[in-house]
């Protein structure tokens, strides 16, 4: 009974060389081999938005005070209350290469009796061995490579998407770009709230988005398409480290007719690439409940990246839950479940 109650608690609220400059330089190097400096290896991974220093600053500014595990490559751990009384820790889109070590660090940092929600950046079936219980099967996100040249990025667009882009470029739309203004009354928030209500999903609170823009100067950019005096489409992107995330977007019926969304996305991708961003995260690709949006995202040439699903772990019941976790292993098998 205790285990079943534990699972219900979480199912309800849960819906990123050193080289020698001189020729034959090594011939004159008398440094003993055992004290030679090691090559500096660049971390090629790009952290997802929830695991960025920028996101941690925004959380702290809104009083949510995240825990940052320096021993685990600065993994960001959010802390919140469910139903106003149950403390819960959340690790969202972190690369969990060593699950047991992460769980140990969480306990060492005062979360010994706190339920933990884990949503790894990549499939992490090893969590089951340590008593984590699978709650939601893995989803996919779309990632756009921004390191290629403009011609290659355009060639990567799907044909129908590219045709819509050409159509948008011919409509005489005026495109603007600015840092997100510090006002909760901005039109994009009202449009997004209405969209969330009609489609049945939840996004960030407005105050968190505003805090992100305020605490990370110039990292929250809104692109708008104007048809005469009217704004017909808008896209808000958040930059973080070497990446960026497609955060909020809205297009009016007039904007759809003018292919404004395609044009804005292309402009945003091009600008981000010029700023040195290497990857644009388009968020979840859901072909079941949002087929049109999924086609739009995939049309950019984005590659599908599978996440690791959602798990629950409660330290006091870790060992007791291992048999149940094993039963859920198939749910988290990247070859058997999840949808895009």
Short mmCIF file of N, CA and C in Angstrom, two decimals, residues 166-326:
data_model
loop_
_atom_site.label_atom_id
_atom_site.label_comp_id
_atom_site.label_asym_id
_atom_site.label_seq_id
_atom_site.Cartn_x
_atom_site.Cartn_y
_atom_site.Cartn_z
N UNK A 166 10.22 30.52 -48.56
CA UNK A 166 10.30 31.37 -49.75
C UNK A 166 9.05 32.22 -49.87
N UNK A 167 7.90 31.61 -49.60
CA UNK A 167 6.63 32.36 -49.65
C UNK A 167 6.65 33.50 -48.63
N UNK A 168 7.13 33.21 -47.41
CA UNK A 168 7.19 34.24 -46.38
C UNK A 168 8.13 35.37 -46.75
N UNK A 169 9.23 35.03 -47.40
CA UNK A 169 10.21 36.05 -47.79
C UNK A 169 9.65 36.99 -48.86
N UNK A 170 8.60 36.58 -49.53
CA UNK A 170 8.03 37.38 -50.62
C UNK A 170 6.86 38.25 -50.18
N UNK A 171 6.51 38.21 -48.89
CA UNK A 171 5.31 38.91 -48.42
C UNK A 171 5.55 40.33 -47.92
N UNK A 172 6.77 40.79 -47.96
CA UNK A 172 7.05 42.16 -47.51
C UNK A 172 6.91 42.34 -46.01
N UNK A 173 7.05 41.28 -45.23
CA UNK A 173 6.95 41.39 -43.78
C UNK A 173 8.19 42.09 -43.21
N UNK A 174 7.95 42.89 -42.18
CA UNK A 174 9.06 43.55 -41.50
C UNK A 174 9.39 42.74 -40.25
N UNK A 175 10.66 42.33 -40.13
CA UNK A 175 11.10 41.50 -39.01
C UNK A 175 11.88 42.36 -38.02
N UNK A 176 11.50 42.28 -36.74
CA UNK A 176 12.22 43.01 -35.70
C UNK A 176 12.77 42.02 -34.67
N UNK A 177 13.80 42.46 -33.96
CA UNK A 177 14.41 41.65 -32.91
C UNK A 177 14.77 42.56 -31.75
N UNK A 178 14.41 42.16 -30.54
CA UNK A 178 14.76 42.94 -29.36
C UNK A 178 14.83 42.04 -28.14
N UNK A 179 15.49 42.52 -27.10
CA UNK A 179 15.48 41.79 -25.84
C UNK A 179 14.08 41.86 -25.26
N UNK A 180 13.66 40.80 -24.59
CA UNK A 180 12.31 40.75 -24.04
C UNK A 180 12.09 41.88 -23.05
N UNK A 181 11.08 42.72 -23.28
CA UNK A 181 10.78 43.81 -22.34
C UNK A 181 10.34 43.26 -20.99
N UNK A 182 10.63 44.00 -19.92
CA UNK A 182 10.26 43.57 -18.58
C UNK A 182 8.83 44.00 -18.24
N UNK A 183 7.88 43.37 -18.93
CA UNK A 183 6.48 43.64 -18.65
C UNK A 183 5.65 42.37 -18.78
N UNK A 184 4.91 42.01 -17.73
CA UNK A 184 4.06 40.82 -17.82
C UNK A 184 2.88 41.00 -18.76
N UNK A 185 2.66 42.27 -19.19
CA UNK A 185 1.54 42.54 -20.08
C UNK A 185 1.92 42.39 -21.56
N UNK A 186 3.12 41.91 -21.84
CA UNK A 186 3.55 41.76 -23.23
C UNK A 186 2.58 40.82 -23.96
N UNK A 187 2.30 41.12 -25.21
CA UNK A 187 1.30 40.38 -25.96
C UNK A 187 1.63 38.89 -26.09
N UNK A 188 2.91 38.55 -26.13
CA UNK A 188 3.28 37.14 -26.32
C UNK A 188 2.85 36.29 -25.13
N UNK A 189 2.84 36.88 -23.93
CA UNK A 189 2.41 36.13 -22.75
C UNK A 189 0.91 35.87 -22.77
N UNK A 190 0.16 36.88 -23.15
CA UNK A 190 -1.30 36.70 -23.23
C UNK A 190 -1.65 35.67 -24.29
N UNK A 191 -0.98 35.73 -25.43
CA UNK A 191 -1.25 34.77 -26.51
C UNK A 191 -0.86 33.37 -26.08
N UNK A 192 0.26 33.24 -25.37
CA UNK A 192 0.71 31.92 -24.92
C UNK A 192 -0.24 31.35 -23.86
N UNK A 193 -0.74 32.19 -22.98
CA UNK A 193 -1.67 31.73 -21.95
C UNK A 193 -2.94 31.17 -22.58
N UNK A 194 -3.44 31.87 -23.60
CA UNK A 194 -4.64 31.40 -24.29
C UNK A 194 -4.36 30.08 -25.01
N UNK A 195 -3.17 29.97 -25.58
CA UNK A 195 -2.79 28.77 -26.30
C UNK A 195 -2.65 27.58 -25.35
N UNK A 196 -2.06 27.82 -24.17
CA UNK A 196 -1.93 26.76 -23.17
C UNK A 196 -3.30 26.25 -22.74
N UNK A 197 -4.23 27.19 -22.54
CA UNK A 197 -5.58 26.81 -22.11
C UNK A 197 -6.29 25.98 -23.16
N UNK A 198 -6.16 26.38 -24.43
CA UNK A 198 -6.88 25.67 -25.50
C UNK A 198 -6.26 24.31 -25.80
N UNK A 199 -4.95 24.18 -25.63
CA UNK A 199 -4.26 22.94 -25.97
C UNK A 199 -4.01 22.04 -24.76
N UNK A 200 -4.29 22.57 -23.56
CA UNK A 200 -4.17 21.74 -22.37
C UNK A 200 -2.76 21.42 -21.93
N UNK A 201 -1.86 22.39 -21.98
CA UNK A 201 -0.51 22.16 -21.47
C UNK A 201 -0.10 23.33 -20.58
N UNK A 202 1.00 23.18 -19.86
CA UNK A 202 1.50 24.24 -18.99
C UNK A 202 2.94 24.57 -19.32
N UNK A 203 3.25 25.85 -19.33
CA UNK A 203 4.61 26.30 -19.61
C UNK A 203 5.16 27.02 -18.38
N UNK A 204 6.24 27.73 -18.54
CA UNK A 204 6.83 28.46 -17.42
C UNK A 204 5.88 29.54 -16.91
N UNK A 205 5.95 29.87 -15.63
CA UNK A 205 5.26 31.06 -15.13
C UNK A 205 5.87 32.31 -15.78
N UNK A 206 5.07 33.32 -15.98
CA UNK A 206 5.57 34.54 -16.61
C UNK A 206 6.70 35.15 -15.82
N UNK A 207 6.60 35.12 -14.48
CA UNK A 207 7.65 35.76 -13.67
C UNK A 207 9.00 35.08 -13.84
N UNK A 208 9.00 33.77 -14.11
CA UNK A 208 10.26 33.07 -14.33
C UNK A 208 10.88 33.47 -15.66
N UNK A 209 10.06 33.60 -16.70
CA UNK A 209 10.57 34.04 -18.00
C UNK A 209 11.13 35.46 -17.91
N UNK A 210 10.42 36.34 -17.20
CA UNK A 210 10.91 37.72 -17.04
C UNK A 210 12.20 37.74 -16.23
N UNK A 211 12.29 36.89 -15.22
CA UNK A 211 13.51 36.82 -14.41
C UNK A 211 14.68 36.33 -15.26
N UNK A 212 14.41 35.38 -16.14
CA UNK A 212 15.47 34.87 -17.03
C UNK A 212 16.03 36.02 -17.88
N UNK A 213 15.13 36.82 -18.44
CA UNK A 213 15.57 37.94 -19.27
C UNK A 213 16.30 39.00 -18.45
N UNK A 214 15.84 39.23 -17.24
CA UNK A 214 16.44 40.25 -16.38
C UNK A 214 17.81 39.84 -15.85
N UNK A 215 17.94 38.58 -15.46
CA UNK A 215 19.19 38.11 -14.87
C UNK A 215 20.24 37.73 -15.90
N UNK A 216 19.83 37.56 -17.14
CA UNK A 216 20.75 37.17 -18.22
C UNK A 216 20.59 38.17 -19.36
N UNK A 217 21.23 39.29 -19.21
CA UNK A 217 21.06 40.40 -20.15
C UNK A 217 21.32 39.99 -21.60
N UNK A 218 20.35 40.30 -22.46
CA UNK A 218 20.49 40.03 -23.88
C UNK A 218 20.33 38.59 -24.29
N UNK A 219 19.96 37.72 -23.34
CA UNK A 219 19.87 36.28 -23.65
C UNK A 219 18.44 35.82 -23.93
N UNK A 220 17.47 36.72 -23.77
CA UNK A 220 16.07 36.39 -24.11
C UNK A 220 15.66 37.33 -25.24
N UNK A 221 15.56 36.80 -26.45
CA UNK A 221 15.28 37.62 -27.62
C UNK A 221 13.92 37.28 -28.22
N UNK A 222 13.17 38.32 -28.54
CA UNK A 222 11.89 38.10 -29.18
C UNK A 222 11.95 38.63 -30.61
N UNK A 223 11.57 37.79 -31.54
CA UNK A 223 11.51 38.12 -32.97
C UNK A 223 10.04 38.29 -33.34
N UNK A 224 9.73 39.38 -34.03
CA UNK A 224 8.34 39.65 -34.40
C UNK A 224 8.23 39.94 -35.89
N UNK A 225 7.15 39.48 -36.49
CA UNK A 225 6.86 39.75 -37.90
C UNK A 225 5.71 40.74 -37.97
N UNK A 226 5.91 41.83 -38.70
CA UNK A 226 4.91 42.88 -38.81
C UNK A 226 4.36 42.94 -40.23
N UNK A 227 3.06 42.94 -40.34
CA UNK A 227 2.38 43.15 -41.62
C UNK A 227 1.72 44.52 -41.51
N UNK A 228 2.38 45.52 -42.08
CA UNK A 228 1.91 46.89 -41.86
C UNK A 228 2.10 47.25 -40.41
N UNK A 229 1.03 47.66 -39.73
CA UNK A 229 1.11 48.04 -38.32
C UNK A 229 0.80 46.87 -37.39
N UNK A 230 0.45 45.73 -37.95
CA UNK A 230 0.02 44.60 -37.13
C UNK A 230 1.15 43.58 -36.92
N UNK A 231 1.27 43.09 -35.70
CA UNK A 231 2.18 41.99 -35.41
C UNK A 231 1.43 40.70 -35.71
N UNK A 232 1.96 39.91 -36.62
CA UNK A 232 1.25 38.69 -37.03
C UNK A 232 1.92 37.41 -36.52
N UNK A 233 3.10 37.54 -35.94
CA UNK A 233 3.78 36.35 -35.39
C UNK A 233 4.92 36.79 -34.48
N UNK A 234 5.24 35.92 -33.53
CA UNK A 234 6.36 36.21 -32.64
C UNK A 234 7.01 34.92 -32.14
N UNK A 235 8.30 34.97 -31.92
CA UNK A 235 9.06 33.84 -31.38
C UNK A 235 9.99 34.37 -30.30
N UNK A 236 9.97 33.73 -29.13
CA UNK A 236 10.89 34.07 -28.05
C UNK A 236 11.89 32.94 -27.89
N UNK A 237 13.17 33.26 -28.02
CA UNK A 237 14.23 32.26 -27.84
C UNK A 237 15.10 32.65 -26.66
N UNK A 238 15.54 31.65 -25.91
CA UNK A 238 16.40 31.87 -24.76
C UNK A 238 17.77 31.27 -25.03
N UNK A 239 18.79 32.09 -24.93
CA UNK A 239 20.15 31.61 -25.11
C UNK A 239 20.72 31.12 -23.79
N UNK A 240 21.57 30.10 -23.86
CA UNK A 240 22.21 29.56 -22.67
C UNK A 240 23.48 28.83 -23.09
N UNK A 241 24.61 29.28 -22.58
CA UNK A 241 25.88 28.66 -22.96
C UNK A 241 26.08 28.69 -24.46
N UNK A 242 26.39 27.53 -25.04
CA UNK A 242 26.60 27.44 -26.49
C UNK A 242 25.32 27.08 -27.23
N UNK A 243 24.20 27.03 -26.50
CA UNK A 243 22.94 26.64 -27.12
C UNK A 243 21.86 27.69 -26.96
N UNK A 244 20.68 27.36 -27.46
CA UNK A 244 19.51 28.22 -27.34
C UNK A 244 18.28 27.33 -27.36
N UNK A 245 17.17 27.85 -26.83
CA UNK A 245 15.93 27.09 -26.77
C UNK A 245 14.77 27.91 -27.30
N UNK A 246 13.96 27.27 -28.12
CA UNK A 246 12.72 27.84 -28.67
C UNK A 246 11.69 27.80 -27.54
N UNK A 247 11.37 28.96 -26.97
CA UNK A 247 10.62 28.99 -25.72
C UNK A 247 9.12 29.24 -25.90
N UNK A 248 8.76 30.31 -26.57
CA UNK A 248 7.35 30.65 -26.79
C UNK A 248 7.19 31.11 -28.24
N UNK A 249 6.07 30.77 -28.85
CA UNK A 249 5.79 31.24 -30.21
C UNK A 249 4.28 31.38 -30.38
N UNK A 250 3.90 32.33 -31.21
CA UNK A 250 2.48 32.49 -31.54
C UNK A 250 2.36 33.12 -32.92
N UNK A 251 1.40 32.63 -33.68
CA UNK A 251 1.14 33.16 -35.02
C UNK A 251 -0.37 33.36 -35.18
N UNK A 252 -0.75 34.51 -35.70
CA UNK A 252 -2.16 34.77 -35.96
C UNK A 252 -2.58 34.07 -37.25
N UNK A 253 -3.89 34.06 -37.52
CA UNK A 253 -4.37 33.46 -38.76
C UNK A 253 -3.76 34.17 -39.97
N UNK A 254 -3.64 35.49 -39.85
CA UNK A 254 -3.02 36.26 -40.94
C UNK A 254 -1.55 35.86 -41.09
N UNK A 255 -0.89 35.67 -39.97
CA UNK A 255 0.52 35.27 -40.02
C UNK A 255 0.70 33.91 -40.66
N UNK A 256 -0.23 32.99 -40.40
CA UNK A 256 -0.15 31.66 -41.02
C UNK A 256 -0.29 31.77 -42.53
N UNK A 257 -1.21 32.62 -42.97
CA UNK A 257 -1.42 32.79 -44.41
C UNK A 257 -0.19 33.39 -45.09
N UNK A 258 0.58 34.17 -44.33
CA UNK A 258 1.77 34.82 -44.88
C UNK A 258 3.05 34.03 -44.64
N UNK A 259 2.93 32.84 -44.04
CA UNK A 259 4.10 32.00 -43.71
C UNK A 259 5.07 32.73 -42.79
N UNK A 260 4.52 33.54 -41.89
CA UNK A 260 5.36 34.35 -41.00
C UNK A 260 6.16 33.51 -40.01
N UNK A 261 5.58 32.40 -39.55
CA UNK A 261 6.27 31.58 -38.57
C UNK A 261 7.54 30.96 -39.16
N UNK A 262 7.45 30.51 -40.40
CA UNK A 262 8.64 29.95 -41.06
C UNK A 262 9.72 31.01 -41.21
N UNK A 263 9.31 32.20 -41.62
CA UNK A 263 10.27 33.28 -41.82
C UNK A 263 10.93 33.66 -40.49
N UNK A 264 10.15 33.76 -39.43
CA UNK A 264 10.72 34.12 -38.13
C UNK A 264 11.69 33.06 -37.64
N UNK A 265 11.31 31.80 -37.79
CA UNK A 265 12.19 30.72 -37.34
C UNK A 265 13.52 30.76 -38.09
N UNK A 266 13.45 30.97 -39.38
CA UNK A 266 14.68 31.04 -40.17
C UNK A 266 15.53 32.23 -39.73
N UNK A 267 14.91 33.38 -39.50
CA UNK A 267 15.64 34.56 -39.06
C UNK A 267 16.29 34.31 -37.71
N UNK A 268 15.54 33.66 -36.80
CA UNK A 268 16.09 33.36 -35.48
C UNK A 268 17.27 32.41 -35.58
N UNK A 269 17.14 31.36 -36.38
CA UNK A 269 18.23 30.41 -36.56
C UNK A 269 19.47 31.10 -37.13
N UNK A 270 19.27 31.96 -38.10
CA UNK A 270 20.40 32.65 -38.74
C UNK A 270 21.09 33.59 -37.76
N UNK A 271 20.30 34.33 -36.98
CA UNK A 271 20.88 35.25 -36.01
C UNK A 271 21.64 34.51 -34.92
N UNK A 272 21.05 33.44 -34.42
CA UNK A 272 21.71 32.66 -33.37
C UNK A 272 23.04 32.10 -33.85
N UNK A 273 23.06 31.60 -35.09
CA UNK A 273 24.31 31.06 -35.65
C UNK A 273 25.38 32.15 -35.71
N UNK A 274 25.00 33.37 -36.08
CA UNK A 274 25.96 34.48 -36.15
C UNK A 274 26.48 34.85 -34.77
N UNK A 275 25.68 34.59 -33.73
CA UNK A 275 26.10 34.90 -32.37
C UNK A 275 26.97 33.80 -31.75
N UNK A 276 27.19 32.74 -32.51
CA UNK A 276 28.04 31.66 -32.01
C UNK A 276 27.29 30.52 -31.36
N UNK A 277 25.96 30.56 -31.39
CA UNK A 277 25.19 29.44 -30.85
C UNK A 277 25.38 28.23 -31.75
N UNK A 278 25.52 27.07 -31.16
CA UNK A 278 25.80 25.87 -31.93
C UNK A 278 24.59 24.96 -32.10
N UNK A 279 23.55 25.17 -31.27
CA UNK A 279 22.41 24.27 -31.32
C UNK A 279 21.14 24.98 -30.84
N UNK A 280 20.04 24.71 -31.53
CA UNK A 280 18.74 25.24 -31.12
C UNK A 280 17.85 24.08 -30.72
N UNK A 281 17.39 24.10 -29.48
CA UNK A 281 16.50 23.06 -28.95
C UNK A 281 15.06 23.49 -29.21
N UNK A 282 14.34 22.70 -29.99
CA UNK A 282 12.96 23.04 -30.34
C UNK A 282 11.93 22.45 -29.38
N UNK A 283 12.39 21.73 -28.37
CA UNK A 283 11.47 21.15 -27.41
C UNK A 283 10.89 19.83 -27.90
N UNK A 284 9.90 19.36 -27.17
CA UNK A 284 9.32 18.03 -27.42
C UNK A 284 8.65 17.95 -28.79
N UNK A 285 8.90 16.84 -29.48
CA UNK A 285 8.24 16.54 -30.75
C UNK A 285 7.13 15.53 -30.45
N UNK A 286 5.89 15.98 -30.53
CA UNK A 286 4.75 15.14 -30.18
C UNK A 286 3.84 14.99 -31.40
N UNK A 287 3.97 13.88 -32.09
CA UNK A 287 3.20 13.67 -33.31
C UNK A 287 1.77 13.21 -33.03
N UNK A 288 1.49 12.85 -31.78
CA UNK A 288 0.15 12.36 -31.45
C UNK A 288 -0.81 13.50 -31.10
N UNK A 289 -0.36 14.41 -30.22
CA UNK A 289 -1.24 15.47 -29.75
C UNK A 289 -1.01 16.81 -30.43
N UNK A 290 0.12 16.97 -31.13
CA UNK A 290 0.42 18.24 -31.79
C UNK A 290 1.15 17.94 -33.10
N UNK A 291 0.43 17.26 -33.98
CA UNK A 291 1.05 16.80 -35.23
C UNK A 291 1.52 17.96 -36.10
N UNK A 292 0.73 19.03 -36.17
CA UNK A 292 1.10 20.17 -37.01
C UNK A 292 2.38 20.83 -36.53
N UNK A 293 2.47 21.04 -35.21
CA UNK A 293 3.68 21.65 -34.65
C UNK A 293 4.87 20.72 -34.82
N UNK A 294 4.65 19.42 -34.68
CA UNK A 294 5.74 18.45 -34.87
C UNK A 294 6.29 18.53 -36.29
N UNK A 295 5.38 18.60 -37.28
CA UNK A 295 5.83 18.72 -38.67
C UNK A 295 6.62 20.01 -38.89
N UNK A 296 6.15 21.08 -38.26
CA UNK A 296 6.85 22.36 -38.40
C UNK A 296 8.28 22.26 -37.85
N UNK A 297 8.41 21.68 -36.66
CA UNK A 297 9.73 21.57 -36.03
C UNK A 297 10.65 20.67 -36.84
N UNK A 298 10.15 19.52 -37.27
CA UNK A 298 10.98 18.60 -38.04
C UNK A 298 11.34 19.17 -39.40
N UNK A 299 10.50 20.05 -39.93
CA UNK A 299 10.78 20.66 -41.22
C UNK A 299 12.00 21.53 -41.23
N UNK A 300 12.47 21.96 -40.04
CA UNK A 300 13.67 22.79 -39.96
C UNK A 300 14.95 22.00 -40.21
N UNK A 301 14.81 20.67 -40.33
CA UNK A 301 16.00 19.84 -40.47
C UNK A 301 16.51 19.35 -39.13
N UNK A 302 15.71 19.55 -38.07
CA UNK A 302 16.12 19.12 -36.73
C UNK A 302 16.26 17.60 -36.68
N UNK A 303 17.21 17.15 -35.89
CA UNK A 303 17.35 15.71 -35.65
C UNK A 303 16.60 15.36 -34.37
N UNK A 304 16.08 14.15 -34.33
CA UNK A 304 15.38 13.68 -33.14
C UNK A 304 16.39 13.21 -32.09
N UNK A 305 16.16 13.64 -30.87
CA UNK A 305 17.00 13.22 -29.75
C UNK A 305 16.10 12.65 -28.67
N UNK A 306 16.35 11.40 -28.26
CA UNK A 306 15.50 10.77 -27.27
C UNK A 306 15.97 11.09 -25.85
N UNK A 307 15.02 11.51 -25.03
CA UNK A 307 15.30 11.78 -23.63
C UNK A 307 15.21 10.48 -22.82
N UNK A 308 15.35 10.60 -21.51
CA UNK A 308 15.41 9.40 -20.69
C UNK A 308 14.16 9.09 -19.90
N UNK A 309 13.03 9.73 -20.24
CA UNK A 309 11.80 9.46 -19.51
C UNK A 309 11.79 10.15 -18.15
N UNK A 310 10.80 9.82 -17.34
CA UNK A 310 10.69 10.41 -16.01
C UNK A 310 10.63 9.30 -14.96
N UNK A 311 11.44 9.46 -13.92
CA UNK A 311 11.56 8.46 -12.86
C UNK A 311 11.29 9.11 -11.50
N UNK A 312 10.89 8.30 -10.54
CA UNK A 312 10.73 8.77 -9.16
C UNK A 312 11.64 7.94 -8.26
N UNK A 313 12.29 8.63 -7.33
CA UNK A 313 13.17 7.94 -6.39
C UNK A 313 12.94 8.51 -5.00
N UNK A 314 12.73 7.61 -4.04
CA UNK A 314 12.54 8.03 -2.65
C UNK A 314 13.54 7.26 -1.82
N UNK A 315 14.58 7.92 -1.30
CA UNK A 315 15.65 7.22 -0.59
C UNK A 315 15.20 6.20 0.45
N UNK A 316 14.22 6.51 1.31
CA UNK A 316 13.84 5.51 2.33
C UNK A 316 13.33 4.20 1.74
N UNK A 317 12.81 4.25 0.49
CA UNK A 317 12.25 3.03 -0.11
C UNK A 317 13.07 2.52 -1.28
N UNK A 318 14.28 3.07 -1.44
CA UNK A 318 15.10 2.71 -2.60
C UNK A 318 15.23 1.21 -2.82
N UNK A 319 15.64 0.46 -1.78
CA UNK A 319 15.86 -0.98 -1.93
C UNK A 319 14.53 -1.73 -2.10
N UNK A 320 13.51 -1.28 -1.36
CA UNK A 320 12.22 -1.95 -1.45
C UNK A 320 11.59 -1.84 -2.83
N UNK A 321 11.92 -0.74 -3.54
CA UNK A 321 11.30 -0.49 -4.83
C UNK A 321 12.05 -1.14 -6.00
N UNK A 322 13.19 -1.75 -5.73
CA UNK A 322 13.96 -2.35 -6.82
C UNK A 322 13.17 -3.38 -7.63
N UNK A 323 12.42 -4.29 -6.99
CA UNK A 323 11.64 -5.25 -7.79
C UNK A 323 10.61 -4.57 -8.68
N UNK A 324 9.95 -3.53 -8.15
CA UNK A 324 8.97 -2.80 -8.95
C UNK A 324 9.64 -2.06 -10.09
N UNK A 325 10.83 -1.49 -9.81
CA UNK A 325 11.58 -0.78 -10.85
C UNK A 325 11.94 -1.71 -11.99
N UNK A 326 12.28 -2.96 -11.65
CA UNK A 326 12.65 -3.92 -12.69
C UNK A 326 11.47 -4.22 -13.61
#
